[in-house]
Coordinates of C-alpha atoms and ligand atoms in Angstrom, one line a residue:
M1 CA 41.4 48.8 10.3
T2 CA 39.4 47.0 13.1
Q3 CA 35.6 45.6 12.1
P4 CA 32.7 47.4 13.7
A5 CA 31.1 45.2 16.3
T6 CA 28.2 42.7 15.3
T7 CA 25.0 44.0 17.1
I8 CA 22.7 41.2 18.8
A9 CA 19.4 42.1 20.0
V10 CA 18.0 40.2 23.4
A11 CA 14.1 40.0 23.3
L12 CA 12.7 38.3 25.8
T13 CA 9.2 37.8 27.7
R14 CA 8.8 35.4 30.5
M15 CA 12.3 35.3 31.5
T16 CA 14.4 37.9 32.9
T17 CA 16.8 39.9 30.6
D18 CA 19.5 41.2 32.6
P19 CA 21.2 37.8 33.7
W20 CA 21.2 36.5 30.1
L21 CA 22.5 39.8 28.9
R22 CA 25.3 39.4 31.4
A23 CA 25.9 35.8 30.3
F24 CA 25.8 36.3 26.6
R25 CA 28.3 39.3 27.2
E26 CA 30.4 37.3 29.0
G27 CA 30.4 34.4 26.6
F28 CA 31.5 36.6 23.7
A29 CA 34.0 38.3 26.0
A30 CA 35.6 34.9 26.4
I31 CA 36.3 34.4 22.9
G32 CA 37.0 37.7 22.3
L33 CA 34.5 38.2 19.5
P34 CA 33.6 42.1 19.3
V35 CA 29.8 42.0 19.8
D36 CA 27.4 44.3 21.3
V37 CA 24.8 42.1 23.1
L38 CA 21.7 44.6 23.7
P39 CA 18.2 44.5 25.0
F40 CA 15.7 45.2 22.7
T41 CA 13.3 47.9 23.9
G42 CA 11.5 49.0 20.9
T43 CA 13.9 50.9 18.9
A44 CA 16.2 49.9 16.4
L45 CA 19.3 48.5 17.1
R46 CA 20.3 47.6 13.5
A47 CA 20.7 44.2 15.0
R48 CA 22.3 41.3 12.5
F49 CA 21.2 38.8 15.0
A50 CA 18.6 38.2 17.4
I51 CA 18.4 36.0 20.8
V52 CA 14.5 35.5 21.6
W53 CA 12.0 33.5 23.8
L54 CA 8.2 34.7 22.7
P55 CA 9.6 38.3 21.7
P56 CA 7.4 41.4 21.3
E57 CA 5.5 41.4 18.1
D58 CA 7.1 44.8 16.8
L59 CA 10.6 43.0 17.0
F60 CA 10.5 41.9 13.3
K61 CA 9.0 45.5 12.0
V62 CA 11.8 47.2 13.9
E63 CA 14.8 45.0 13.0
R64 CA 14.9 45.0 9.3
D65 CA 18.5 43.7 9.1
L66 CA 17.9 40.6 11.0
Q67 CA 19.9 37.5 9.6
V68 CA 19.3 34.8 12.0
V69 CA 17.1 34.5 15.0
F70 CA 17.9 32.2 18.0
N71 CA 15.2 30.8 20.2
L72 CA 16.4 30.3 23.7
G73 CA 14.6 27.1 24.1
A74 CA 14.0 24.0 21.9
G75 CA 10.0 24.6 21.3
V76 CA 9.8 27.1 18.5
E77 CA 5.8 26.8 17.7
G78 CA 5.2 30.1 19.4
L79 CA 8.0 32.0 17.3
L80 CA 6.7 30.5 14.1
A81 CA 3.3 31.3 14.9
M82 CA 3.7 35.0 14.9
P83 CA 2.5 36.8 12.0
G84 CA 5.6 39.3 11.8
L85 CA 8.3 36.7 11.5
P86 CA 9.6 37.2 8.2
A87 CA 9.1 33.8 5.7
Q88 CA 12.6 33.9 4.7
L89 CA 14.6 34.5 8.2
P90 CA 16.3 31.5 9.5
V91 CA 15.3 30.4 12.8
V92 CA 18.0 28.4 15.2
R93 CA 16.8 26.7 18.2
L94 CA 18.5 25.0 21.2
V95 CA 19.2 21.5 20.9
D96 CA 19.2 19.7 24.3
A97 CA 21.9 22.2 25.9
G98 CA 21.4 20.7 28.9
M99 CA 17.6 20.2 29.0
A100 CA 17.5 16.7 27.9
P101 CA 19.1 15.1 31.4
K102 CA 16.7 17.3 33.6
M103 CA 13.8 16.0 31.4
A104 CA 15.1 12.6 31.8
E105 CA 15.4 13.1 35.3
Y106 CA 11.7 14.5 35.7
V107 CA 10.1 11.3 33.8
C108 CA 12.3 8.9 35.7
F109 CA 11.1 10.3 39.4
H110 CA 7.6 10.0 37.8
L111 CA 8.3 6.2 36.5
A112 CA 9.3 5.5 40.1
R113 CA 6.6 7.4 41.5
L114 CA 4.2 5.6 39.4
T115 CA 5.7 2.0 39.7
R116 CA 6.3 1.8 43.3
G117 CA 3.0 3.7 44.4
L118 CA 5.2 6.4 46.0
D119 CA 2.0 8.5 46.7
R120 CA 1.1 6.4 49.5
F121 CA 4.1 7.7 51.4
G122 CA 5.1 11.2 52.8
G123 CA 3.4 13.6 55.2
A124 CA 1.1 12.1 58.0
Q125 CA 0.7 8.4 56.9
G126 CA -1.6 7.2 59.7
T127 CA -1.4 3.7 60.4
P128 CA 2.2 2.6 60.4
D129 CA 2.5 -0.1 57.6
W130 CA 5.8 -1.6 56.8
N131 CA 4.1 -5.0 54.9
V132 CA 3.2 -2.7 51.7
D133 CA 3.2 -4.1 48.5
R134 CA 6.4 -4.1 46.3
P135 CA 6.5 -4.5 43.0
R136 CA 8.2 -7.4 41.7
G137 CA 7.0 -8.1 38.3
A138 CA 8.2 -7.3 34.9
P139 CA 8.5 -3.4 34.6
P140 CA 5.6 -1.6 32.3
T141 CA 6.8 -0.8 28.9
V142 CA 7.6 3.0 28.5
G143 CA 6.6 4.3 25.4
V144 CA 8.2 7.6 24.3
M145 CA 6.9 10.1 21.1
G146 CA 9.5 12.1 19.9
L147 CA 12.8 10.7 19.8
G148 CA 14.8 14.0 19.0
A149 CA 17.2 15.5 21.3
I150 CA 15.0 15.2 24.3
G151 CA 13.2 12.3 23.7
S152 CA 16.1 10.1 23.1
V153 CA 17.7 10.9 26.2
I154 CA 14.2 10.1 27.9
A155 CA 14.3 7.0 26.3
Q156 CA 18.0 5.8 27.1
A157 CA 17.5 6.7 30.6
A158 CA 14.4 4.7 30.8
V159 CA 16.4 1.9 29.4
R160 CA 19.3 2.3 32.1
F161 CA 16.8 1.9 34.8
D162 CA 15.6 -1.4 33.2
Y163 CA 12.0 -0.3 31.9
P164 CA 11.4 -2.1 28.6
V165 CA 11.0 1.2 25.9
V166 CA 9.1 1.6 22.6
G167 CA 9.5 4.9 20.7
W168 CA 7.7 6.9 18.2
S169 CA 9.2 9.2 15.3
R170 CA 8.6 10.7 12.1
T171 CA 11.2 8.9 10.4
P172 CA 12.8 5.7 11.7
R173 CA 15.3 6.1 14.5
A174 CA 17.6 3.7 15.9
I175 CA 18.4 3.8 19.9
E176 CA 19.9 1.1 21.4
G177 CA 17.2 -1.1 23.7
V178 CA 14.5 0.7 22.1
R179 CA 11.8 -1.0 20.0
A180 CA 11.1 1.9 17.5
Y181 CA 8.2 2.7 15.3
A182 CA 8.0 5.3 12.8
G183 CA 5.2 7.3 11.2
A184 CA 1.3 7.2 11.1
A185 CA 1.7 3.8 10.1
G186 CA 3.5 2.7 13.4
L187 CA 1.4 4.4 15.9
D188 CA -1.2 2.2 16.7
E189 CA 1.2 -0.9 17.4
F190 CA 3.3 1.8 19.4
L191 CA 0.5 2.7 21.8
A192 CA -0.8 -0.5 22.1
A193 CA 2.6 -1.5 23.5
T194 CA 2.7 1.3 26.1
R195 CA 1.8 1.2 29.5
I196 CA 3.5 4.6 30.5
L197 CA 3.2 6.9 27.8
V198 CA 5.8 10.0 27.5
D199 CA 4.8 12.6 25.2
A200 CA 8.3 14.5 24.1
L201 CA 6.8 16.0 20.7
P202 CA 7.2 19.3 19.4
L203 CA 4.1 21.1 18.5
T204 CA 3.7 21.3 14.7
S205 CA 0.2 21.1 12.4
D206 CA 0.7 17.2 12.2
T207 CA 1.2 16.7 16.1
A208 CA -1.3 19.2 17.1
N209 CA -4.3 17.4 18.7
L210 CA -2.7 14.0 17.8
L211 CA -3.7 12.5 21.4
D212 CA -7.3 12.5 21.0
R213 CA -10.1 10.1 22.7
A214 CA -9.3 7.4 19.8
R215 CA -5.9 7.3 20.0
L216 CA -5.8 7.2 23.8
Q217 CA -8.3 4.3 23.7
R218 CA -5.3 2.3 22.1
L219 CA -3.5 2.3 25.1
P220 CA -4.0 -0.5 27.3
R221 CA -6.5 0.4 29.7
G222 CA -5.2 1.9 32.8
A223 CA -1.9 3.3 31.3
H224 CA -0.5 6.5 32.4
L225 CA 0.4 9.7 30.6
I226 CA 3.4 11.8 31.0
N227 CA 3.5 15.0 29.0
V228 CA 6.6 17.2 28.8
G229 CA 6.4 18.0 24.8
R230 CA 3.4 20.5 24.1
G231 CA 0.1 20.7 25.7
G232 CA -1.5 21.4 22.3
T233 CA -0.4 17.7 21.1
I234 CA -3.4 16.6 23.6
V235 CA -7.1 17.1 23.3
D236 CA -7.7 18.3 27.2
D237 CA -11.4 17.1 27.1
D238 CA -10.4 13.8 25.6
L239 CA -7.8 13.3 28.3
L240 CA -10.4 14.3 30.8
A241 CA -13.0 11.9 29.6
A242 CA -10.5 9.0 29.2
L243 CA -9.1 9.5 32.7
D244 CA -13.0 10.0 34.2
A245 CA -13.9 6.6 32.1
G246 CA -10.8 4.5 34.1
E247 CA -9.6 4.2 30.3
L248 CA -6.4 6.4 31.7
G249 CA -4.8 5.8 35.0
S250 CA -3.3 9.1 35.7
A251 CA -1.7 11.9 33.9
V252 CA 1.3 13.9 34.5
L253 CA 1.3 17.5 32.8
D254 CA 4.0 19.7 32.4
V255 CA 3.0 21.6 29.5
F256 CA -0.4 23.1 28.4
R257 CA -2.2 24.5 25.3
T258 CA -2.8 27.8 27.3
E259 CA 0.1 28.8 29.6
P260 CA -0.2 29.9 32.5
L261 CA -2.9 27.2 33.0
P262 CA -5.9 29.1 33.7
E263 CA -6.9 29.0 37.5
N264 CA -10.4 27.5 36.7
H265 CA -8.9 24.5 34.4
P266 CA -9.9 21.2 35.7
F267 CA -6.8 19.7 35.4
W268 CA -5.6 21.7 38.4
R269 CA -8.3 19.7 40.7
H270 CA -8.7 16.3 38.8
P271 CA -7.5 13.8 41.6
R272 CA -5.8 11.9 39.0
V273 CA -4.0 14.7 37.2
T274 CA -0.5 16.1 38.4
V275 CA 0.0 19.5 37.2
T276 CA 3.6 20.9 37.1
P277 CA 4.2 24.7 35.7
H278 CA 6.4 24.1 32.9
L279 CA 9.5 23.1 34.5
S280 CA 10.6 19.7 33.5
G281 CA 13.1 21.2 31.3
P282 CA 14.7 24.6 32.3
T283 CA 16.8 26.2 30.1
P284 CA 20.4 26.3 31.9
R285 CA 22.0 29.4 31.3
R286 CA 25.9 28.0 30.6
P287 CA 25.3 25.5 28.2
A288 CA 22.5 27.4 26.3
V289 CA 25.0 30.6 25.9
R290 CA 27.8 28.2 24.9
Q291 CA 25.6 26.9 22.1
I292 CA 24.5 30.1 20.8
V293 CA 28.0 31.7 20.8
D294 CA 29.4 28.8 19.0
A295 CA 26.8 28.9 16.3
I296 CA 27.2 32.6 15.6
V297 CA 31.1 31.9 15.4
R298 CA 30.6 29.5 12.8
L299 CA 28.1 31.8 10.8
Q300 CA 30.9 34.3 11.2
H301 CA 33.2 32.0 9.9
G302 CA 30.9 31.6 6.6
E303 CA 29.3 28.6 7.4
R304 CA 25.8 28.2 6.3
V305 CA 22.8 28.8 8.8
Q306 CA 21.1 25.3 7.5
D307 CA 24.3 23.1 8.9
L308 CA 24.0 24.5 12.3
P309 CA 22.7 22.2 14.7
G310 CA 19.1 23.4 15.6
W311 CA 18.5 24.8 12.6
V312 CA 14.5 24.6 12.1
D313 CA 13.2 23.4 8.7
R314 CA 10.2 26.1 8.9
A315 CA 8.2 23.8 6.4
R316 CA 8.2 20.8 8.7
G317 CA 7.7 23.1 11.7
Y318 CA 10.4 21.7 14.0
Ligands
LIG1 N1 8.5 20.7 29.1 C1 9.7 21.5 28.7 O1 10.3 22.2 29.6 C2 10.3 21.0 27.5 C3 11.7 21.8 27.3 C4 12.1 21.6 26.0 C5 11.1 21.1 24.9 N2 10.5 20.6 25.2 C6 9.3 20.3 24.1 O2 10.1 19.2 23.6 C7 10.0 19.4 22.2 C8 11.1 18.5 21.7 O3 12.2 18.9 21.6 P1 13.3 18.3 20.8 O4 14.9 19.3 21.0 O5 13.8 16.9 21.2 O6 13.1 18.3 19.2 P2 13.7 17.4 17.7 O7 15.1 17.1 18.5 O8 13.4 18.3 17.0 O9 13.0 16.3 18.4 C9 11.6 16.2 17.7 C10 11.1 14.6 17.7 O10 9.6 14.3 17.4 C11 9.5 13.8 16.1 N3 8.4 14.1 15.4 C12 8.1 15.5 15.0 N4 7.0 15.3 14.2 C13 6.5 14.3 14.4 C14 5.3 13.6 13.7 N5 4.6 14.3 12.8 N6 5.2 12.2 13.9 C15 6.1 11.7 14.8 N7 7.0 12.4 15.2 C16 7.3 13.4 15.0 C17 10.7 13.7 15.5 O11 10.9 13.0 14.6 P3 12.3 12.8 13.3 O12 13.1 12.2 14.6 O13 11.8 11.9 12.5 O14 12.4 14.1 13.1 C18 11.8 14.1 16.7 O15 12.2 12.6 16.8 C19 10.1 20.5 21.8 O16 9.7 21.2 20.7 C20 9.3 20.9 23.0 O17 7.9 21.1 22.8 C21 9.5 21.1 26.3

């Protein structure tokens, strides 16, 4: 007797559904797994799995048979904050899935921009000047907050470009070439050693508002900030005050507490803030699909969801 096909509901906002539906259907067809991949439109599909990005609130009310929800991104704070998300429903997120190298590229581009003064060039440059300063001293220390799937790749990329690199995580991490600090006890020393701070943290109850004025003041005067983690880890007004007081040299911000960043937010117009619209780590379709298809195959073979890469510890919040 043939097994009935497993139903998978796809519930995405801020991402176009159709190309993802096609990619998942192709991904499952390629391995011959009988599944129905259907868009969630508000009526019950009796789905066993859901693939989501900021799903509509009614998903969990309507789909009562869900066994696992797959988050089509690395950050899960939005999903975990949904009041309707059942407390016992396991959540699995993407781990790297091609995002980490793109984010490392984004960060290294800004490291080059900052350390070589590349903003001086491009467009109409006025009087031609060949004899500009070139950096010949020791490169500034890059400090990476969050040394997980993404932060570790950023730290390794900076090491490869010969930056001294320090890192900070909740539990101690060993990465070749990186001086690692951990936990609340290591934070001040980590910040004091950092001249270019890269925030690659998830947003949790512990990391929310972590970078306030006092913590920003622990950085050496004139340090730079690059935030690719989550906007809520930084106190916006404190960041602006630190920039205006010259404590911080500049900030590159890819993520914000409210997204899209409201048009009247001062970040848009601040002369020493570079705003990019959450594009440092796009989710490349093929590796993302492969990761979720693999995970569903493993579950179908009886593996425990807790053993999957990307299983989210809901108590920890990431
Ligand atoms: N801008 C974008 O386009 C984009 C794209 C993808 C992801 N992101 C963001 O990047 C974040 C990180 O993703 P990931 O895949 O690298 O996550 P991850 O693998 O779970 O790594 C998270 C890292 O943060 C550390 N951490 C968590 N809470 C901490 C705390 N309270 N104190 C110190 N360190 C703490 C963890 O410490 P341990 O190592 O000790 O666990 C770990 O090193 C995501 O959550 C998302 O917000 C942004």
